CSV table of C-alpha atoms in Angstrom, one decimal:
chain,number,residue,atom,x,y,z
A,1,MET,CA,181.1,52.9,162.5
A,2,LYS,CA,182.9,56.2,161.1
A,3,LYS,CA,181.4,57.4,158.0
A,4,SER,CA,183.5,58.7,155.0
A,5,ALA,CA,183.4,62.3,153.8
A,6,LEU,CA,181.4,60.9,150.7
A,7,GLN,CA,178.7,59.7,153.1
A,8,ILE,CA,178.6,62.9,154.8
A,9,ALA,CA,178.6,65.2,151.9
A,10,ARG,CA,175.5,62.8,150.2
A,11,ALA,CA,173.6,63.1,153.8
A,12,THR,CA,173.7,66.7,153.2
A,13,TYR,CA,172.8,67.1,150.0
A,14,GLN,CA,169.8,69.3,149.4
A,15,PRO,CA,168.1,68.5,145.6
A,16,LYS,CA,167.1,71.3,143.8
A,17,LEU,CA,163.4,71.4,142.1
A,18,PRO,CA,163.5,72.3,138.6
A,19,LYS,CA,161.9,75.3,137.5
A,20,ALA,CA,159.2,73.6,135.2
A,21,LEU,CA,158.1,71.9,138.7
A,22,LYS,CA,158.0,75.0,141.1
A,23,GLY,CA,154.9,76.8,139.0
A,24,PRO,CA,151.2,75.6,139.0
A,25,MET,CA,150.8,72.3,137.0
A,26,ALA,CA,147.4,70.5,135.8
A,27,LEU,CA,147.1,67.2,134.5
A,28,GLN,CA,145.3,66.9,131.2
A,29,GLU,CA,143.8,63.7,130.0
A,30,GLY,CA,144.4,62.5,126.4
A,31,ALA,CA,141.9,59.9,124.5
A,32,PRO,CA,142.3,56.6,125.2
A,33,THR,CA,144.7,54.2,123.8
A,34,GLN,CA,145.4,50.8,122.4
A,35,SER,CA,148.3,48.7,120.5
A,36,VAL,CA,148.6,48.4,117.0
A,37,ALA,CA,148.5,44.6,117.1
A,38,ASP,CA,147.4,41.9,119.4
A,39,GLN,CA,144.8,44.0,121.4
A,40,ALA,CA,143.2,41.1,123.2
A,41,GLU,CA,146.4,39.5,124.1
A,42,ILE,CA,147.4,42.5,125.8
A,43,GLN,CA,144.5,43.4,127.7
A,44,LYS,CA,144.6,40.0,129.1
A,45,LEU,CA,148.3,40.6,130.2
A,46,PHE,CA,147.3,44.2,131.5
A,47,PRO,CA,144.1,44.1,132.5
A,48,ASN,CA,143.9,47.4,135.1
A,49,THR,CA,145.8,49.6,132.5
A,50,TYR,CA,145.2,48.8,129.1
A,51,GLY,CA,143.3,51.4,127.1
A,52,MET,CA,144.1,54.1,129.9
A,53,PRO,CA,144.2,57.7,128.6
A,54,VAL,CA,147.8,59.5,128.2
A,55,LEU,CA,148.0,62.2,130.6
């Protein structure tokens, strides 16, 4: 199958890494979260992630 010029250009494209991601990074863990209403119901729906801290 012959590739079009667009397919060739897409295959050779090298995305550039943003400056913000080039330097050292560290995650900061915030306080645990909760919903404004229906906490018990939402916790049942998302038992593995409800209440996780913000990163």
